[in-house]
mmCIF file of C-alpha atoms in Angstrom:
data_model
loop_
_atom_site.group_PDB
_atom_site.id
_atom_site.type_symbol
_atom_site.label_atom_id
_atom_site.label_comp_id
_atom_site.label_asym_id
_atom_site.label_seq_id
_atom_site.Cartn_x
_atom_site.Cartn_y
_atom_site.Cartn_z
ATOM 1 C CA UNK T 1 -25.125 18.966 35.684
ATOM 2 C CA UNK T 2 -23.698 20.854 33.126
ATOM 3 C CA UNK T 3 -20.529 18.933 32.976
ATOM 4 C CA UNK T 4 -22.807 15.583 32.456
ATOM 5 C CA UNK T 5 -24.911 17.497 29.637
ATOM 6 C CA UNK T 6 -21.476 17.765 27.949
ATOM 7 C CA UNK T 7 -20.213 14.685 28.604
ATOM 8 C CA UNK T 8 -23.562 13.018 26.871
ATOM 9 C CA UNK T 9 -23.690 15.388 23.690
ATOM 10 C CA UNK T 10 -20.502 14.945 22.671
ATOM 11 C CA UNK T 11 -20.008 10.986 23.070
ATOM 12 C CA UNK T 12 -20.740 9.013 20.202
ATOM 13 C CA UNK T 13 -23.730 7.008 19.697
ATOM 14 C CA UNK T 14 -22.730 3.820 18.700
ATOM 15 C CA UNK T 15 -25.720 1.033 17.388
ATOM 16 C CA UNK T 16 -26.006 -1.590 15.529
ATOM 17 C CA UNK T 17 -28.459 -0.896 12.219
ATOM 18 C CA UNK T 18 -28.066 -4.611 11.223
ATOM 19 C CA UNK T 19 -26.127 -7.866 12.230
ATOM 20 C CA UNK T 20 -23.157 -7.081 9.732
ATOM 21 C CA UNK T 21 -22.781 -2.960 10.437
ATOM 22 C CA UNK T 22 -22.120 -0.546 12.845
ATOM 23 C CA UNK T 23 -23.288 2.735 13.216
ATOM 24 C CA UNK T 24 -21.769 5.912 14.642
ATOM 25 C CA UNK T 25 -23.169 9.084 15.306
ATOM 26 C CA UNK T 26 -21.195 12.305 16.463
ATOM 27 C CA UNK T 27 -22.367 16.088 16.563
ATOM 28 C CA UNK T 28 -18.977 17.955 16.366
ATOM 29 C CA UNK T 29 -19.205 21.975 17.650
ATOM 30 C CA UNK T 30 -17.901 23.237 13.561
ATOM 31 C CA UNK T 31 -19.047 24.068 10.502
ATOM 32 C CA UNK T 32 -19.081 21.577 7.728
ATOM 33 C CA UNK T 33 -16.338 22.483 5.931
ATOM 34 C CA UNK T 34 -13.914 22.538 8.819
ATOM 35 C CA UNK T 35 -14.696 18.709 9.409
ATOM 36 C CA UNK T 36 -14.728 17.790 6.321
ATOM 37 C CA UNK T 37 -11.145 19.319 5.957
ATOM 38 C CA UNK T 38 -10.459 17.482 9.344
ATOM 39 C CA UNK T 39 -11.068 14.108 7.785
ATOM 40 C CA UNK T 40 -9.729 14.517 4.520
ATOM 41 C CA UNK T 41 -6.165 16.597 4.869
ATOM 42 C CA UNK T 42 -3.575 14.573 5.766
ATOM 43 C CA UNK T 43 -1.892 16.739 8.207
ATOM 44 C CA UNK T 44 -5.188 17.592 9.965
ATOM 45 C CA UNK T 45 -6.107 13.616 10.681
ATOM 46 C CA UNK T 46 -2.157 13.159 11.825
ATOM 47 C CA UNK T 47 -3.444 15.690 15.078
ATOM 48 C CA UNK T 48 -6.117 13.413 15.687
ATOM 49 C CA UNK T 49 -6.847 9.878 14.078
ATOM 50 C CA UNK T 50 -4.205 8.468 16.297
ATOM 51 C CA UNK T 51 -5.722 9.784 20.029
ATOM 52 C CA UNK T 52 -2.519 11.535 21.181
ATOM 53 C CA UNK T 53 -0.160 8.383 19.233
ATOM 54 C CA UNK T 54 1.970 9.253 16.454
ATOM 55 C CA UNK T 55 0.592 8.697 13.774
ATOM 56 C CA UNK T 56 2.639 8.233 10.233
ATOM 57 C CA UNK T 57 0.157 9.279 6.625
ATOM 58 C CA UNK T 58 2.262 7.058 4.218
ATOM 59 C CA UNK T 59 -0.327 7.429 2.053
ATOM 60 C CA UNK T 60 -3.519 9.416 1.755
ATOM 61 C CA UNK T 61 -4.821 10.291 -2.051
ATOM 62 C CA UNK T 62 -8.576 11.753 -1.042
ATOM 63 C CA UNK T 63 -9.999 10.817 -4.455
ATOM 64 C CA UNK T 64 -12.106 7.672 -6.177
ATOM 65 C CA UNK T 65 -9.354 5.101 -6.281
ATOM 66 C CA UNK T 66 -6.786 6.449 -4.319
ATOM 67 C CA UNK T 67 -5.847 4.735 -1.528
ATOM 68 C CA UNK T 68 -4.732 5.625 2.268
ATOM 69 C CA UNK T 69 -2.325 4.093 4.794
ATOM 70 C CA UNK T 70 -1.653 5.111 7.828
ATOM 71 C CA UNK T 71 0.738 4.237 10.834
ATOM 72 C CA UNK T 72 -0.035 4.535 14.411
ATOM 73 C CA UNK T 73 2.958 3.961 16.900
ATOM 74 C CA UNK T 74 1.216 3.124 20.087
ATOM 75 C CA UNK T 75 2.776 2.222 23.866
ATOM 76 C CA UNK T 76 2.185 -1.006 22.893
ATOM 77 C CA UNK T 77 3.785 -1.360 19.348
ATOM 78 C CA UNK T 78 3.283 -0.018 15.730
ATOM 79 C CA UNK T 79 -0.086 -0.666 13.796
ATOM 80 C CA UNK T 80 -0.500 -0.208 10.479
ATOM 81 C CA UNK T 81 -3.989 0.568 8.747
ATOM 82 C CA UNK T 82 -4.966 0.864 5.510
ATOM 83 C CA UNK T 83 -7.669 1.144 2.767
ATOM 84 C CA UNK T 84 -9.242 2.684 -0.546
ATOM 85 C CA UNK T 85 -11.308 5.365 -1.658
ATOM 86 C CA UNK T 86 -14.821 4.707 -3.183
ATOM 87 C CA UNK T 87 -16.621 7.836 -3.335
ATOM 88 C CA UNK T 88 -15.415 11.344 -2.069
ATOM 89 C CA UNK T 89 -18.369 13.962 -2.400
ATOM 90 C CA UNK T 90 -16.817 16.927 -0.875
ATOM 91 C CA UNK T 91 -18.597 18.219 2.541
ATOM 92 C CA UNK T 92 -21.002 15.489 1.678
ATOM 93 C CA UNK T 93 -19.980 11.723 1.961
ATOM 94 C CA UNK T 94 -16.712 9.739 2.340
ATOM 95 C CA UNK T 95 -16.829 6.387 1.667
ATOM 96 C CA UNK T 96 -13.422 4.012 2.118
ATOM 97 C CA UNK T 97 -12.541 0.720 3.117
ATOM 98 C CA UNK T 98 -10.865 -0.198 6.248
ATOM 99 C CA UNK T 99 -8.474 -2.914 7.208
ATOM 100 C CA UNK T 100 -5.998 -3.385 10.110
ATOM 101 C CA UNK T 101 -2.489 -5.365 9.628
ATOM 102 C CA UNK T 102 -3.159 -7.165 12.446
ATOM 103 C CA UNK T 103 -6.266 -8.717 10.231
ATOM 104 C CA UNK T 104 -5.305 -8.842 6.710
ATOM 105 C CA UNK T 105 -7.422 -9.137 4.365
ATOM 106 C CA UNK T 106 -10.519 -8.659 6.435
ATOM 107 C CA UNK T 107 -11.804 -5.396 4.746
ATOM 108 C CA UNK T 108 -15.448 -3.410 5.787
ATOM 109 C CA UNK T 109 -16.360 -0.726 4.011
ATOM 110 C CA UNK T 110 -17.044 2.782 5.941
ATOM 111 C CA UNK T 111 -19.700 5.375 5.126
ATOM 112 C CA UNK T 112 -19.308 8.811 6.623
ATOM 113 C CA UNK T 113 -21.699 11.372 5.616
ATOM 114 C CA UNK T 114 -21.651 14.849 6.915
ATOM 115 C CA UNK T 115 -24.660 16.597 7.947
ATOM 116 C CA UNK T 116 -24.459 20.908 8.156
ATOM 117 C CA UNK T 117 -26.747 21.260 11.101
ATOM 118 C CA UNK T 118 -27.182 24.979 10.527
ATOM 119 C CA UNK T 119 -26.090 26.456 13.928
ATOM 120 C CA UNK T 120 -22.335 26.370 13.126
ATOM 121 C CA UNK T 121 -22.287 22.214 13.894
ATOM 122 C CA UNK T 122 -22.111 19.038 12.319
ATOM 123 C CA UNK T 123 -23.466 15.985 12.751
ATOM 124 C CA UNK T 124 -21.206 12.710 11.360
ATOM 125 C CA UNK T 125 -22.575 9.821 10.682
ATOM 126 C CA UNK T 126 -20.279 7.184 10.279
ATOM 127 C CA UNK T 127 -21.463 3.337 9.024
ATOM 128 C CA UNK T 128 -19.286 0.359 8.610
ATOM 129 C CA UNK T 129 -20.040 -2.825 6.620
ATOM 130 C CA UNK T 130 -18.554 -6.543 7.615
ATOM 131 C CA UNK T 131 -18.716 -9.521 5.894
ATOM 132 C CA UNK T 132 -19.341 -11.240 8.615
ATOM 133 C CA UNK T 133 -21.172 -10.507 11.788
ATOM 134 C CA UNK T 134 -17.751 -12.475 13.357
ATOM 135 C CA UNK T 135 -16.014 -9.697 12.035
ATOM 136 C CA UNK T 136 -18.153 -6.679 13.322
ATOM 137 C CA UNK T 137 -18.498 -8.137 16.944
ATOM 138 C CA UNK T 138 -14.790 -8.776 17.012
ATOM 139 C CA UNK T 139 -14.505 -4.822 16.322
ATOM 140 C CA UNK T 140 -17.047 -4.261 18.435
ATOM 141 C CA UNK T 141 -15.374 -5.797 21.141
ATOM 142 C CA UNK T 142 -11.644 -4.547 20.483
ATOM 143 C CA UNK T 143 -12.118 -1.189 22.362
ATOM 144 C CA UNK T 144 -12.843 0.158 19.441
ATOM 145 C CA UNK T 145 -15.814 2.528 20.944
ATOM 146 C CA UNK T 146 -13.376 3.643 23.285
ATOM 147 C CA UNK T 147 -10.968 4.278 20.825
ATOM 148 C CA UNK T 148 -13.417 6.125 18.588
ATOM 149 C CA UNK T 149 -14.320 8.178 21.359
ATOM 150 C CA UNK T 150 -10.558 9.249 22.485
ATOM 151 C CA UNK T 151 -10.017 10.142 18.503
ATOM 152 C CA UNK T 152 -13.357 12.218 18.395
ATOM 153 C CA UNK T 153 -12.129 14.029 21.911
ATOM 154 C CA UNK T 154 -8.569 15.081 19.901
ATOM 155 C CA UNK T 155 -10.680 15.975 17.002
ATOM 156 C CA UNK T 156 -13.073 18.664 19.115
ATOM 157 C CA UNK T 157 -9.636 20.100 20.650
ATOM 158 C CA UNK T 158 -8.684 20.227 17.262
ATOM 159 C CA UNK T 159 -12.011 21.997 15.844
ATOM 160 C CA UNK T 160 -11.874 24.337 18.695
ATOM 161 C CA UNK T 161 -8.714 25.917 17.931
ATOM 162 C CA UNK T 162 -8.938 28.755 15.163
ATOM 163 C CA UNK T 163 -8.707 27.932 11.686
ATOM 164 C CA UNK X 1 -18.713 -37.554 -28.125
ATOM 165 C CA UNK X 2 -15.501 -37.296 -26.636
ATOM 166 C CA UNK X 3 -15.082 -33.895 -27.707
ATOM 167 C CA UNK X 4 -18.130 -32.933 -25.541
ATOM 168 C CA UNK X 5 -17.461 -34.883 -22.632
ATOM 169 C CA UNK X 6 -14.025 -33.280 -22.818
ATOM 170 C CA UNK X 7 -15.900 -29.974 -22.624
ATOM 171 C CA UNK X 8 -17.865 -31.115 -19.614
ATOM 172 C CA UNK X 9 -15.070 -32.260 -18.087
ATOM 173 C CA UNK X 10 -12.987 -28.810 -18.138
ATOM 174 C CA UNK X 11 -15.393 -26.276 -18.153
ATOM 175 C CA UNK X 12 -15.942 -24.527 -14.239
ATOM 176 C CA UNK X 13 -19.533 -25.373 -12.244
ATOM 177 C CA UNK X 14 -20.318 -22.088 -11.788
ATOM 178 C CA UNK X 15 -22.743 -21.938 -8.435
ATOM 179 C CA UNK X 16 -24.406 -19.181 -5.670
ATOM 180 C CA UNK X 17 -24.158 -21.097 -2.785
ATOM 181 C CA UNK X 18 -25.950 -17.886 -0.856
ATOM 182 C CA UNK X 19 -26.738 -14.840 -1.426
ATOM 183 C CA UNK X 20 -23.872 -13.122 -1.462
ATOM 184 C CA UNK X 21 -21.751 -16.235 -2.451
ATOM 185 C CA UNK X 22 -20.108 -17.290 -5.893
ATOM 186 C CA UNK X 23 -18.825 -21.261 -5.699
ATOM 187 C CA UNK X 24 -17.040 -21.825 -8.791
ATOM 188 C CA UNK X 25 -15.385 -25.628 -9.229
ATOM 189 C CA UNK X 26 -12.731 -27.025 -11.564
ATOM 190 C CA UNK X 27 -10.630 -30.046 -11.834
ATOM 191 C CA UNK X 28 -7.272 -29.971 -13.815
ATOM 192 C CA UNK X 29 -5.273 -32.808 -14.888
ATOM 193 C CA UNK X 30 -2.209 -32.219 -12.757
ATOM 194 C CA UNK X 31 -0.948 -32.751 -9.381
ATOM 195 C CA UNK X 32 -1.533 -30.595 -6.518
ATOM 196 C CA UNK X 33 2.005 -29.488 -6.017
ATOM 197 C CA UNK X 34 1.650 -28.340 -10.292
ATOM 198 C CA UNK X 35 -1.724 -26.711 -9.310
ATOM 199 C CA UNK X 36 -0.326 -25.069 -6.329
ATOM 200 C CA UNK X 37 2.543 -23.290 -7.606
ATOM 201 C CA UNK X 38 0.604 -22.274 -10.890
ATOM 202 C CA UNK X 39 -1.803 -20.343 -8.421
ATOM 203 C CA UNK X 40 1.412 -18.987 -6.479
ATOM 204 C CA UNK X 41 4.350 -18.127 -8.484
ATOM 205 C CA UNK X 42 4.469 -14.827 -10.049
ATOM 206 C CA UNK X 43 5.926 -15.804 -13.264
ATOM 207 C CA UNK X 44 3.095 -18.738 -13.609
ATOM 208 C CA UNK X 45 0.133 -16.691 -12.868
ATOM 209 C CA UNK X 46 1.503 -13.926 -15.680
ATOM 210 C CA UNK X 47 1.482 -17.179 -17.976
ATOM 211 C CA UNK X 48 -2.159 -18.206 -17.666
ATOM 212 C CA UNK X 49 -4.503 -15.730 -15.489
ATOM 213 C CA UNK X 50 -4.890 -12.832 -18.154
ATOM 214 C CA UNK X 51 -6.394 -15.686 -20.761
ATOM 215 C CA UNK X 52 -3.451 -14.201 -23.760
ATOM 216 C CA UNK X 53 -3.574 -10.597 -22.736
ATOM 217 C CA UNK X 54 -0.087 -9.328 -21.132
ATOM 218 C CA UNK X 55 -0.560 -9.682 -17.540
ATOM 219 C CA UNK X 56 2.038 -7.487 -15.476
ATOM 220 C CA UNK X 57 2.436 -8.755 -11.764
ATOM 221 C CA UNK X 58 3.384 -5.716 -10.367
ATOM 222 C CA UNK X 59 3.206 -7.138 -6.622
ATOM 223 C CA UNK X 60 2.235 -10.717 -5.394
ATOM 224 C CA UNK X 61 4.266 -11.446 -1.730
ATOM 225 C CA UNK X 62 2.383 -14.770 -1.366
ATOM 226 C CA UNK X 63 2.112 -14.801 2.848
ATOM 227 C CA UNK X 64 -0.562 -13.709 4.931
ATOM 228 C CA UNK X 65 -0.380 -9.836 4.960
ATOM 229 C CA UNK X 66 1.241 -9.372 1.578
ATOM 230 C CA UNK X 67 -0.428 -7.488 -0.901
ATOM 231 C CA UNK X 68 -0.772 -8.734 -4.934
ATOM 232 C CA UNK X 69 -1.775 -6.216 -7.808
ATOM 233 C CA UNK X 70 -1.884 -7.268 -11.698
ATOM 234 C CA UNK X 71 -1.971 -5.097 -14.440
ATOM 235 C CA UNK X 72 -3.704 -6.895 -17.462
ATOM 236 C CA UNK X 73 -3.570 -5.079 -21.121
ATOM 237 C CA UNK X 74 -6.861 -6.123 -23.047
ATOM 238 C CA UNK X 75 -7.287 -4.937 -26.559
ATOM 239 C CA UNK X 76 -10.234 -2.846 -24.838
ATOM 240 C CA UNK X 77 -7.540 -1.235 -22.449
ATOM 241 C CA UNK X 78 -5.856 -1.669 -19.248
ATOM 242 C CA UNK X 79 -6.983 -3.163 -16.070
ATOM 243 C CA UNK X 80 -6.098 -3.292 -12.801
ATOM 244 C CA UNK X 81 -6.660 -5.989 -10.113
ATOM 245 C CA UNK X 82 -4.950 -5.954 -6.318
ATOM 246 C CA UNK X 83 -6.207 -7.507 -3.122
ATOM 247 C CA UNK X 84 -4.255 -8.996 0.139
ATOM 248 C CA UNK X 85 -3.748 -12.115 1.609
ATOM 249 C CA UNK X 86 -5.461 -13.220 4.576
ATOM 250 C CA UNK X 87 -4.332 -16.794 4.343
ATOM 251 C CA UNK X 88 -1.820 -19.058 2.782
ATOM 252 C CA UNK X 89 -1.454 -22.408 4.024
ATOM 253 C CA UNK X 90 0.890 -24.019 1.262
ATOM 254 C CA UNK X 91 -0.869 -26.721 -1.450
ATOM 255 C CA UNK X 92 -4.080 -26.377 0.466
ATOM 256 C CA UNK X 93 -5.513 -23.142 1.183
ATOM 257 C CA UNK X 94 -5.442 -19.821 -0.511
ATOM 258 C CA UNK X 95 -7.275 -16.346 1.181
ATOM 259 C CA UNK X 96 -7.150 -13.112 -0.764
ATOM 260 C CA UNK X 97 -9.199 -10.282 -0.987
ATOM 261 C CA UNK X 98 -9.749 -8.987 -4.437
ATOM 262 C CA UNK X 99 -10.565 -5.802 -6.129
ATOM 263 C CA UNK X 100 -10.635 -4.125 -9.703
ATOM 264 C CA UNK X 101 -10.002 -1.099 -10.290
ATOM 265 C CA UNK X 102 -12.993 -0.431 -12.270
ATOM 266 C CA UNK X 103 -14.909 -0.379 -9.113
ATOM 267 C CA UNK X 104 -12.372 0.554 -6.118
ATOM 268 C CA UNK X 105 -13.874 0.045 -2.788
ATOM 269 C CA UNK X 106 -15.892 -3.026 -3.604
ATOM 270 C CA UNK X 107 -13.813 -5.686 -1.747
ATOM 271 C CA UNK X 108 -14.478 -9.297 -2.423
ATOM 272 C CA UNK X 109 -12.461 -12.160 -0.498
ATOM 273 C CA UNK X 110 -11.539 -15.076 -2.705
ATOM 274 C CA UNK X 111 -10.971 -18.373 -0.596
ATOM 275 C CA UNK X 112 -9.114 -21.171 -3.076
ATOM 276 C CA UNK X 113 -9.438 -24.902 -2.101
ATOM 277 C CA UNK X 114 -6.547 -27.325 -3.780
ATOM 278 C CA UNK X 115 -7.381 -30.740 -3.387
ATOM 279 C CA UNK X 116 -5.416 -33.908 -4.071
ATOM 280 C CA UNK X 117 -7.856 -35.978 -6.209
ATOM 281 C CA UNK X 118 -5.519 -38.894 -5.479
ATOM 282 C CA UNK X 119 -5.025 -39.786 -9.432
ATOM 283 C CA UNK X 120 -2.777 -36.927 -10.609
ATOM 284 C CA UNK X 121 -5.411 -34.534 -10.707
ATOM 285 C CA UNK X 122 -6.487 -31.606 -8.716
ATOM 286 C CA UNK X 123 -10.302 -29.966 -7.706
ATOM 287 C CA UNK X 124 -10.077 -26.333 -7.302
ATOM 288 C CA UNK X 125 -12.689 -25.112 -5.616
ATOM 289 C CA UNK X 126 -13.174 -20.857 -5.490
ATOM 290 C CA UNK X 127 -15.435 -19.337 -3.189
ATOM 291 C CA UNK X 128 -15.737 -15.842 -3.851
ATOM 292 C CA UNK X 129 -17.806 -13.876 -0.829
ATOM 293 C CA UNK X 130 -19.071 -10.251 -1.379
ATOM 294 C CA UNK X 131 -20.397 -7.197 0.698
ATOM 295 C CA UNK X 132 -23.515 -7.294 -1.191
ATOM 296 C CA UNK X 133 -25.979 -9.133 -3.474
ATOM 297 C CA UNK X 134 -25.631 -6.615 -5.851
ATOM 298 C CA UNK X 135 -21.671 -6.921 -5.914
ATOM 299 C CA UNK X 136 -22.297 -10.579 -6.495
ATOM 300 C CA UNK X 137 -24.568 -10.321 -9.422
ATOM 301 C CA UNK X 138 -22.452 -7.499 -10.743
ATOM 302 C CA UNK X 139 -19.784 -9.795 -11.147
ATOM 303 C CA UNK X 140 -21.777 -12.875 -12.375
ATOM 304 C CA UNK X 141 -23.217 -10.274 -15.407
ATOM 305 C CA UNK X 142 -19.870 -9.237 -15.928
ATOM 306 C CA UNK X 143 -19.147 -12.440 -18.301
ATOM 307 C CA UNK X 144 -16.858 -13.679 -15.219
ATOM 308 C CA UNK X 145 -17.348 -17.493 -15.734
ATOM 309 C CA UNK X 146 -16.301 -16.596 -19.503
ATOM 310 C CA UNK X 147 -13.661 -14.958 -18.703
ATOM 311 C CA UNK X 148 -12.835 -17.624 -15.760
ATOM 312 C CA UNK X 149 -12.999 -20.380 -18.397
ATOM 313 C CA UNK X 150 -10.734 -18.527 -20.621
ATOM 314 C CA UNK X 151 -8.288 -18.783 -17.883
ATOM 315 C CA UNK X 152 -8.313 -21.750 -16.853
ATOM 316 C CA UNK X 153 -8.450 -23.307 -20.496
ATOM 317 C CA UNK X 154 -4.869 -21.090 -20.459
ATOM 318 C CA UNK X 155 -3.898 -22.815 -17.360
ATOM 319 C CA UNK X 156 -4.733 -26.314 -18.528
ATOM 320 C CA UNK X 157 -1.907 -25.604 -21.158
ATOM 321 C CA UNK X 158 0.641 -24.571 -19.019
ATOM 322 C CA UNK X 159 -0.090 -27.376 -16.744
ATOM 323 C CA UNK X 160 0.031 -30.281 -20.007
ATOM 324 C CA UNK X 161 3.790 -29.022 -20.783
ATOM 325 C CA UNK X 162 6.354 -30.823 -19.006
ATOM 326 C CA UNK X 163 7.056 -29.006 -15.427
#
């Protein structure tokens, strides 16, 4: 019983808010500023992002412009991803676009706000934007739940080790 | 009265096809293959897409995953544009995403129709697609069809010298 309970608070909610976006909740066991660090330093996402892969930060400038590219070398080949920084409100809201080589030039836009749910957790909120509803059921259907999930599981081994 | 039907003639049809749509239409007096590599070749587009103003093409790899970024020096200052290539299907089709600097993050995708009038001269046809309604009219307030005019009155020039 208690193995389900933990099993079903710490997967990631996953709906869809409208026919062009997806939306992602996750309550991580840290305080705010230790995620936020998590998703915004460069060698902290390299321990996680890529779910165990290797995973290569060519480029990661955390700052209105900047952009970010990363490189994930998988068992089944090498897949580069890459994007630019809209907003960064430290502790409080990321925003960034996201697009995979294997697509180019298919680009949605990702919202992830951070919530301090003052008993030493967090709850992320993450919301991606398509152009097309094509595009955000072809994500949908690429795993990439799964995937999200496996990267969120690194990231709570990550959170629970000591700062 | 043939100055004005000249004018007619040249100057874009500007439409919203949908909501978050921009159609914008031009014919130029010039073959496709002209047209084609006017829209393609780096020294070309530094000739007629920054309407006078020095246009740097720091990147343009014309193929579907290549990345373009100009730098165009206004007397107002310096602006960047980049975007990536989803498609390029030579003398037809042209897919890239597009993005100023001014306002990073907002990605628009630019699709670019060539077509063979059959009499020497070419319709362009730009479709311009954005996240948002707001992005859209953004850009149509922005004196874009000026500015778009501007250009391709630049790019009628280059096309009436001898190739």
């Amino acid at each position: 019983m208690n193995a389900s309970m933990k099993t079903s608070a710490t997967k990631a909610a996953v709906t869809t808010p409208s026919d062009r976006e997806i939306r992602i909740e996750r309550v991580f066991a840290a305080p705010r500023d230790r995620v936020w660090k998590a998703f915004t330093d460069p060698k902290l996402i390299a321990q996680w992002w890529g779910r165990g892969n290797k995973l290569v930060v060519e480029r990661m400038e955390v700052a209105r412009g900047g952009h970010w590219r990363f490189v994930e070398h998988t068992p089944d080949g090498v897949h580069g991803f890459e994007g630019r920084y809209r907003e960064v409100t430290p502790q409080e809201r990321l925003v960034h676009t996201f697009e995979w080589d294997g697509m180019p030039g298919h680009v949605a836009v990702e919202t992830v706000v951070f919530e301090d749910l003052g008993d030493g957790r967090t709850r992320v909120v993450n919301t991606t934007l398509f152009h097309l509803t094509e595009e955000r059921d072809g994500m949908l259907n690429s795993g990439m739940a799964q995937g999200l999930d496996a990267s969120y599981a690194a990231l709570d081994g990550l959170l629970a080790t000591p700062a």
